[in-house]
PDB file of C-alpha atoms in Angstrom:
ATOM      1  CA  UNK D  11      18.904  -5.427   7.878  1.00 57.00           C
ATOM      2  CA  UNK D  12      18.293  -2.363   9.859  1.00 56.00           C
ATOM      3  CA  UNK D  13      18.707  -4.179  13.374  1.00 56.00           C
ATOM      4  CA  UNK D  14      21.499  -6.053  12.475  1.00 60.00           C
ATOM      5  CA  UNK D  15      23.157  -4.417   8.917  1.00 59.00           C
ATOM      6  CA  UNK D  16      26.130  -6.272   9.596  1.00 60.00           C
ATOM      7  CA  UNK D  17      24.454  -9.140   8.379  1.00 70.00           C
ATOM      8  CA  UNK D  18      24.439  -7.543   4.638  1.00 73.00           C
ATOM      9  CA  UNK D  19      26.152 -10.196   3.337  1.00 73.00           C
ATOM     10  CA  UNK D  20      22.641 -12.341   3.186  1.00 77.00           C
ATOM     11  CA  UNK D  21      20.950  -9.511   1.626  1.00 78.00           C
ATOM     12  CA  UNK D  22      23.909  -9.670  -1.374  1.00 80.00           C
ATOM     13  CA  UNK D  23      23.194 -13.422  -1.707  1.00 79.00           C
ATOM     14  CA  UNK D  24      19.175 -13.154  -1.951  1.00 82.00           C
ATOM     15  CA  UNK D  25      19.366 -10.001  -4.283  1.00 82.00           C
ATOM     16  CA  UNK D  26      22.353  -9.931  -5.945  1.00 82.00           C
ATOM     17  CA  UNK D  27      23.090  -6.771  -8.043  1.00 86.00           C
ATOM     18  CA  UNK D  28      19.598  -5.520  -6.666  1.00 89.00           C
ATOM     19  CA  UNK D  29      21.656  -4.731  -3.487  1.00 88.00           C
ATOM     20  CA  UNK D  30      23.008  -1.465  -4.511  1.00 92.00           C
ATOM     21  CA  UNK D  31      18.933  -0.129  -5.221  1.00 92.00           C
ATOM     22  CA  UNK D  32      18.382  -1.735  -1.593  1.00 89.00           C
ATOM     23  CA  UNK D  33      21.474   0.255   0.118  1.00 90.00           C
ATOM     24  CA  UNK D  34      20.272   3.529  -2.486  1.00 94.00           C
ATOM     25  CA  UNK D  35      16.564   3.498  -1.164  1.00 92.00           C
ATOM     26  CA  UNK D  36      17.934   2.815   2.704  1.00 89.00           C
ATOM     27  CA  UNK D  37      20.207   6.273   2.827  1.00 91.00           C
ATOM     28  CA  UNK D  38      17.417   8.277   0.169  1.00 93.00           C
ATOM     29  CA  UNK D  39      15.082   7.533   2.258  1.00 89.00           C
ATOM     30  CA  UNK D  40      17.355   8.328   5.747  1.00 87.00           C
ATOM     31  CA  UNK D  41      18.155  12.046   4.250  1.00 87.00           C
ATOM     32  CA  UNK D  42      14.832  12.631   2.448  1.00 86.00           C
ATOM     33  CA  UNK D  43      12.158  11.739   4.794  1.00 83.00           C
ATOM     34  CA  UNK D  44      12.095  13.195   8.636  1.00 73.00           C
ATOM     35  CA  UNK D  45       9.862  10.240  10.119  1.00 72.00           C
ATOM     36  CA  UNK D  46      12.954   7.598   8.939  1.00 72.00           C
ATOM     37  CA  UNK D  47      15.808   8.932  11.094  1.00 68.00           C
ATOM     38  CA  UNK D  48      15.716   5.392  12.389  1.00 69.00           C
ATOM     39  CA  UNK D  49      17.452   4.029   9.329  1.00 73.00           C
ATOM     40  CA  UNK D  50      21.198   2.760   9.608  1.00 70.00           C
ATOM     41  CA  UNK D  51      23.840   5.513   7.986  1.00 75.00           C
ATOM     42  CA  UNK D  52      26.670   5.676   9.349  1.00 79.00           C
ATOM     43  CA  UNK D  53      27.153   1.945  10.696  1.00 79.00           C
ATOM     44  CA  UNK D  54      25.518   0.737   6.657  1.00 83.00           C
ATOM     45  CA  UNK D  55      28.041   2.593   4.735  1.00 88.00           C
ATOM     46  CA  UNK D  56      31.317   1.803   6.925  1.00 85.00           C
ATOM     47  CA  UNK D  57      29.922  -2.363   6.705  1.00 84.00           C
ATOM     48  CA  UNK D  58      29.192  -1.686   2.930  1.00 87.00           C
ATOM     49  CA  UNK D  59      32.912  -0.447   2.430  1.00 88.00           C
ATOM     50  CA  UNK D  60      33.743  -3.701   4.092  1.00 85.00           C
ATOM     51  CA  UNK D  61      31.769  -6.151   1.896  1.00 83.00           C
ATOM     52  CA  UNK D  62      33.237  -3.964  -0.823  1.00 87.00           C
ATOM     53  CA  UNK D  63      36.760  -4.588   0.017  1.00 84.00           C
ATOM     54  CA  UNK D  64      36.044  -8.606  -0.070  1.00 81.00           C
ATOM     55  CA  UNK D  65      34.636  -8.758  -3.661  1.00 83.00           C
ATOM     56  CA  UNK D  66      30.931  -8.457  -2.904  1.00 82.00           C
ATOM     57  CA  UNK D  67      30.258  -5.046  -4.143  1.00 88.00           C
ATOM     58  CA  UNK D  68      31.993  -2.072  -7.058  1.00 91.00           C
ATOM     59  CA  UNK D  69      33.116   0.194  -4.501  1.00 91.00           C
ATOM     60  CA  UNK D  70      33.182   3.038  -6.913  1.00 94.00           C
ATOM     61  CA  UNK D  71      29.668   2.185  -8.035  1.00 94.00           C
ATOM     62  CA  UNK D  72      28.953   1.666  -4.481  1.00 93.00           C
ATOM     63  CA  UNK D  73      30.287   5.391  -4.032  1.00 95.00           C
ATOM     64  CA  UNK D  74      29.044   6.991  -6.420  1.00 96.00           C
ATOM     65  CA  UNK D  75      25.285   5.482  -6.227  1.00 95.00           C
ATOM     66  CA  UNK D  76      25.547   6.615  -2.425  1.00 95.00           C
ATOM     67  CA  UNK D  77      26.186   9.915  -2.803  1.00 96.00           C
ATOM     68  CA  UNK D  78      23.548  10.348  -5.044  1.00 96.00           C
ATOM     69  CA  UNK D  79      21.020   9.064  -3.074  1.00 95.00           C
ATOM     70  CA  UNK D  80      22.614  11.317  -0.007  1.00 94.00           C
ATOM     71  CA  UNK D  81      22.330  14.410  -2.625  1.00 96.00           C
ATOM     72  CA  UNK D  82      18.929  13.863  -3.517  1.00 96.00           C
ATOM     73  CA  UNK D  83      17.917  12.611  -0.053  1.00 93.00           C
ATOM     74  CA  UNK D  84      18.409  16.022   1.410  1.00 94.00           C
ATOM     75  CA  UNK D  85      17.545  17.812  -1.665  1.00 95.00           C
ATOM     76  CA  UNK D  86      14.146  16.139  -1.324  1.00 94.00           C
ATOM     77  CA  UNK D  87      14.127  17.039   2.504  1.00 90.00           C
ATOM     78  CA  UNK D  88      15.037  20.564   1.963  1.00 92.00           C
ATOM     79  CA  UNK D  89      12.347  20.724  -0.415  1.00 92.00           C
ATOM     80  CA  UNK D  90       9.836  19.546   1.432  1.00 89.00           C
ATOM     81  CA  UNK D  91      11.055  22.062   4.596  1.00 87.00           C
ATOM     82  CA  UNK D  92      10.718  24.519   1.646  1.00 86.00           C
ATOM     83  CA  UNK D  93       6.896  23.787   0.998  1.00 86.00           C
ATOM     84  CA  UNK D  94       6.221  23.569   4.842  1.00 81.00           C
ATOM     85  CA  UNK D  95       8.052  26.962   5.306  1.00 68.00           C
ATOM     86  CA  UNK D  96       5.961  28.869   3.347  1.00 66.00           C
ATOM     87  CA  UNK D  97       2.941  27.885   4.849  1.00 70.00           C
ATOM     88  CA  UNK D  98       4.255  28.715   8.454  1.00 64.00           C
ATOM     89  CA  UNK D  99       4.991  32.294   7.338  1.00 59.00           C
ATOM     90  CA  UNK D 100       1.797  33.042   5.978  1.00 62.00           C
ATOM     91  CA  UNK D 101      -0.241  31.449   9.180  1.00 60.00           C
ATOM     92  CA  UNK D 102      -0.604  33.805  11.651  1.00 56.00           C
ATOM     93  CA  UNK D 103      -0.741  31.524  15.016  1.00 55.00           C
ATOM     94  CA  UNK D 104       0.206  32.331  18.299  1.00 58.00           C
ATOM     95  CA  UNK D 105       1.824  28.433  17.977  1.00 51.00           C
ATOM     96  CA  UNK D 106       4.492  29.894  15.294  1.00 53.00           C
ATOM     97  CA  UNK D 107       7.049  32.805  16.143  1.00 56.00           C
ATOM     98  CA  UNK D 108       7.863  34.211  12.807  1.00 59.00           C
ATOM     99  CA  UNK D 109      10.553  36.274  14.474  1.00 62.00           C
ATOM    100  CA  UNK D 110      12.081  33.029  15.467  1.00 56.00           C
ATOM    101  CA  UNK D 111      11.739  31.518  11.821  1.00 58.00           C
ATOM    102  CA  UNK D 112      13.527  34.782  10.420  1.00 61.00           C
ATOM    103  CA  UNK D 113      16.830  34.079  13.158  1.00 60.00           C
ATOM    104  CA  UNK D 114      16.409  30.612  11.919  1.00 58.00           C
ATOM    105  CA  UNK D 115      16.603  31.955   8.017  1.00 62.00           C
ATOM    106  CA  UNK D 116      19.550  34.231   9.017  1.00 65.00           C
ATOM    107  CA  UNK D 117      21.584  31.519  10.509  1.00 63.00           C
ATOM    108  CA  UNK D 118      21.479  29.367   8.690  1.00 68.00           C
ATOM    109  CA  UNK D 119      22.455  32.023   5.490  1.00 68.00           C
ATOM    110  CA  UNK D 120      25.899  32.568   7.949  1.00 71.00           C
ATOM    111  CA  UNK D 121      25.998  29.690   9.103  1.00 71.00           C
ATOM    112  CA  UNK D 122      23.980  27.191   7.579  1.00 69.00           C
ATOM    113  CA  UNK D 123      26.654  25.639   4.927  1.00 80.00           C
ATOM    114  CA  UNK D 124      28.844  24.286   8.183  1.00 83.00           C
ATOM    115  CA  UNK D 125      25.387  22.848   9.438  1.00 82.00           C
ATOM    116  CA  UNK D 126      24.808  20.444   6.245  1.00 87.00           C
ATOM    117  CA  UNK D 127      27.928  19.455   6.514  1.00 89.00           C
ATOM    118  CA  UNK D 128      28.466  18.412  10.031  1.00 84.00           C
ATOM    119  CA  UNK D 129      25.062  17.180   9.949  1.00 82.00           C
ATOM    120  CA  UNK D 130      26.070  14.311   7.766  1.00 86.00           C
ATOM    121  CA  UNK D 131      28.306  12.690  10.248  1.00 84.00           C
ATOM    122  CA  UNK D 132      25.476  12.837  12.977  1.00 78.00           C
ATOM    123  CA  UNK D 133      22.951  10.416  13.073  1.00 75.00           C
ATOM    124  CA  UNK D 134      19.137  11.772  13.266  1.00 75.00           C
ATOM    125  CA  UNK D 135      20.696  15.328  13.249  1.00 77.00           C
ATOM    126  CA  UNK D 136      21.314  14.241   9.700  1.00 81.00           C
ATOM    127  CA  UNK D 137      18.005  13.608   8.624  1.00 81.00           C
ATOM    128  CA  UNK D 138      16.045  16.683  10.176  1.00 81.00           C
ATOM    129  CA  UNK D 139      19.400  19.206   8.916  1.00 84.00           C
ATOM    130  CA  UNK D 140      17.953  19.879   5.446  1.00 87.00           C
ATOM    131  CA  UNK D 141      14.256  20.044   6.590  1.00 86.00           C
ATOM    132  CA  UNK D 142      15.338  22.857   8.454  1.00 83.00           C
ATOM    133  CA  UNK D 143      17.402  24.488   6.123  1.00 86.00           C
ATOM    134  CA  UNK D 144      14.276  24.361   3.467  1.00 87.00           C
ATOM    135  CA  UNK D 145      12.042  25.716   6.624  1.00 83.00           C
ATOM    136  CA  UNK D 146      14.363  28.645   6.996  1.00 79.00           C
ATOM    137  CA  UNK D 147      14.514  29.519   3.241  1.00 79.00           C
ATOM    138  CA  UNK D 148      18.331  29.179   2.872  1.00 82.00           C
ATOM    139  CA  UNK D 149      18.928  29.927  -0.419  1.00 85.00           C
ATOM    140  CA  UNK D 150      19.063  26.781  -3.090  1.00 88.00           C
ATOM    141  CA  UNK D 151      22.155  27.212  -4.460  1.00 89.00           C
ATOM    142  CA  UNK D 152      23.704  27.834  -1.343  1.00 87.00           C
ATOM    143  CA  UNK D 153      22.477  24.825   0.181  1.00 90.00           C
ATOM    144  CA  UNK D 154      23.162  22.823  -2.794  1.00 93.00           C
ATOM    145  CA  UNK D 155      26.602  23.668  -2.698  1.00 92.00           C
ATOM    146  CA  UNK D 156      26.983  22.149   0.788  1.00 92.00           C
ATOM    147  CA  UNK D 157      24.955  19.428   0.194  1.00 94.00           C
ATOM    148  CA  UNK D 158      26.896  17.712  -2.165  1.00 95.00           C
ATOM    149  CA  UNK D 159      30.291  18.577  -0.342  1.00 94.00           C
ATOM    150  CA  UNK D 160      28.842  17.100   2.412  1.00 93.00           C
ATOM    151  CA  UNK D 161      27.346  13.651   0.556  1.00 94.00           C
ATOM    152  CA  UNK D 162      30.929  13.324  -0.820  1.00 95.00           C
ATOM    153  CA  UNK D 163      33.170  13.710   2.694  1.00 93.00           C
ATOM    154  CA  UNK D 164      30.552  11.398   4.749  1.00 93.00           C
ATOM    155  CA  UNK D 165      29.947   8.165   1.669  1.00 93.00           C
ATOM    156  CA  UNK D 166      33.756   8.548   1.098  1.00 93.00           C
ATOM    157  CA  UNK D 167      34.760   8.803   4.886  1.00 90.00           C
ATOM    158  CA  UNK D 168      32.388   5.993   5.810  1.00 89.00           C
ATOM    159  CA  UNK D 169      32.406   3.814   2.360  1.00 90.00           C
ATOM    160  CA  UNK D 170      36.281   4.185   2.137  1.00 90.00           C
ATOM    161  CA  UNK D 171      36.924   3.435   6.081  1.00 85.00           C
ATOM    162  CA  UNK D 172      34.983   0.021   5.507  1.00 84.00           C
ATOM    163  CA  UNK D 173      36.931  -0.569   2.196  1.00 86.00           C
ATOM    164  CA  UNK D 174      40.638  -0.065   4.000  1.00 84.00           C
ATOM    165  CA  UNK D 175      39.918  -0.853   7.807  1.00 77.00           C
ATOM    166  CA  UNK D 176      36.753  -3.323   7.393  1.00 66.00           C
ATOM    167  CA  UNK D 177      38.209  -6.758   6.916  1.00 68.00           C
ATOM    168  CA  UNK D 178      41.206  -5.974   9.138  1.00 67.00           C
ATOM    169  CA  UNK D 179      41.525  -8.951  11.730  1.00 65.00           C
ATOM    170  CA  UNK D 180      39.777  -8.179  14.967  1.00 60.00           C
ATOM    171  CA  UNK D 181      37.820  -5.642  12.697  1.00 58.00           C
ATOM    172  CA  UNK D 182      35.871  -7.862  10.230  1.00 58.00           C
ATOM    173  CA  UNK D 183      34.879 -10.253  13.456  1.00 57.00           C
ATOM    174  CA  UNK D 184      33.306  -6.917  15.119  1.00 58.00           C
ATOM    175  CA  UNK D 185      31.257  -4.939  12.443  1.00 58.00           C
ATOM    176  CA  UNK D 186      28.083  -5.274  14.387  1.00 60.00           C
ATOM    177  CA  UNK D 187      29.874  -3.515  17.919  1.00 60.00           C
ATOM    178  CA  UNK D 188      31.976  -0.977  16.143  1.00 61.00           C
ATOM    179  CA  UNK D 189      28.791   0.142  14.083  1.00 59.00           C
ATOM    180  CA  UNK D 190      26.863   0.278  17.767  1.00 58.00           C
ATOM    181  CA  UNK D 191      30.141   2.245  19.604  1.00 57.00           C
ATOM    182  CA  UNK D 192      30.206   4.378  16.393  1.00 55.00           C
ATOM    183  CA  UNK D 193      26.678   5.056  16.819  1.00 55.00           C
ATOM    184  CA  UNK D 194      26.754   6.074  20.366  1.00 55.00           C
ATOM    185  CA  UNK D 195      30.030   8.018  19.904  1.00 52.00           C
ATOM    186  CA  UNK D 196      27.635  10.407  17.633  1.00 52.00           C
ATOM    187  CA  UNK D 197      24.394  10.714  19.727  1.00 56.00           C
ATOM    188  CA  UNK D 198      26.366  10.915  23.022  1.00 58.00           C
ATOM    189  CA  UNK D 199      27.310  14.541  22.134  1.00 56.00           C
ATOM    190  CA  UNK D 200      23.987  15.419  20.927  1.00 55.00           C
ATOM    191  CA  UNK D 201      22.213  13.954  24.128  1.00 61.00           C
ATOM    192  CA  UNK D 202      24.398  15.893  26.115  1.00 61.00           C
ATOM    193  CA  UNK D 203      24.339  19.446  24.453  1.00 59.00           C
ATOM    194  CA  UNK D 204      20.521  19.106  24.580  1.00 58.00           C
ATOM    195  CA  UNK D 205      20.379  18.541  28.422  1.00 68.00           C
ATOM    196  CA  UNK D 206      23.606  21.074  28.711  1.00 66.00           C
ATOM    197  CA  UNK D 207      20.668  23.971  26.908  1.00 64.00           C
ATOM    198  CA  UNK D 208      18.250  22.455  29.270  1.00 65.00           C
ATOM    199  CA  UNK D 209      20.280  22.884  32.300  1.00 69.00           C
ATOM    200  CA  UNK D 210      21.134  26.316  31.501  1.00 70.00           C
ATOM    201  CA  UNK D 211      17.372  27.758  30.739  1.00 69.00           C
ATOM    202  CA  UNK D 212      16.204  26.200  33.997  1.00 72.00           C
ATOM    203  CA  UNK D 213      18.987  28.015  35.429  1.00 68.00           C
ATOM    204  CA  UNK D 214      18.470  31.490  33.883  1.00 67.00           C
ATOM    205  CA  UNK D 215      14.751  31.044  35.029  1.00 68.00           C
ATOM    206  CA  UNK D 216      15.096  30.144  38.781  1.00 65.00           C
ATOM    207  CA  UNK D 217      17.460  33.349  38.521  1.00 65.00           C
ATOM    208  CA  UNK D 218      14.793  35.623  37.153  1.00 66.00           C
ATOM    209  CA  UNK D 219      12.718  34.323  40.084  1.00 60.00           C
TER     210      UNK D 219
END
């Protein structure tokens, strides 16, 4: 299922109506936990729309049972971050810059709310968003509020693109490449701004030299 979630379709034959706790646990677990960023999200939802649109699945129980496990996926993350948080402040460690833990904490009060929600249409970026959020004490209701906007625009966007587009001719034959180009389409940019910051420090520190 997760190396080939295209093949869903034996998954809704074996299990039936169990499916929807299967495809539940696979994105609560994807937003709650930080050591599952390896679970399909993206490419799962967009080839559950699909299997929707043929008869398979409720799409609005689909829906709705998706964004609650995206809601309380995160929710658990950020709560976890939360927990973690704490402890880092009170350690003093030469290992843990609280001065860099109270930028974190203001940025994410400015600018955090545009960070949960991006962060759902980002694979891996999407599972460590919240963690962070809970590490750098943005507020709850603040992050709450952004949480669920952003559950709602990614299961819909994804969910509702597989529903309309997913057993288009040419489409329907393809699930498994699109979900792999859609994939890559989203960690391409990450890859790249990471080596972009790398490029720059090394830069800055030959110049200092």
């Amino acid at each position: 299922m997760i190396m080939h979630p295209e093949q869903l379709d034996v998954l809704i034959s074996q299990y039936g109506v169990y499916i929807y706790l299967i495809l539940f646990l696979i994105v609560f677990g994807e937003t709650g936990f930080v050591v599952l960023p390896f679970l399909p999200g993206d490419s799962l939802l967009f080839i559950a729309g699909a299997f929707a649109a043929s008869g398979a699945m409720n799409v609005w129980i689909l829906m709705a049972l998706l964004i609650s496990a995206a809601v309380l996926g995160n929710t658990l993350n950020y709560w976890i971050g939360s927990v973690v948080g704490h402890r880092i402040y009170d350690v003093d460690s030469r290992w843990i810059s609280r001065e860099a833990l109270m930028k974190t904490h203001s940025f994410y009060e400015k600018h955090g709310g545009k960070t949960i929600v991006l962060a759902r249409f980002v694979p891996l970026v999407r599972t460590f968003a919240p963690f962070v959020a809970g590490v750098s004490e943005m507020s709850w209701s603040r992050f709450q509020q952004y949480n669920i906007l952003g559950a709602v625009l990614w299961v819909v966007a994804f969910v509702g693109g597989g529903y309309l587009f997913g057993n288009v001719p040419g489409v329907k034959e393809h699930l498994g490449l699109i979900a792999l180009v859609g994939l890559s389409a989203a960690i391409v940019p990450v890859v790249g701004g990471v080596l972009w910051s790398f490029v720059k420090k090394t830069k800055a520190k030959k110049a200092t030299l």
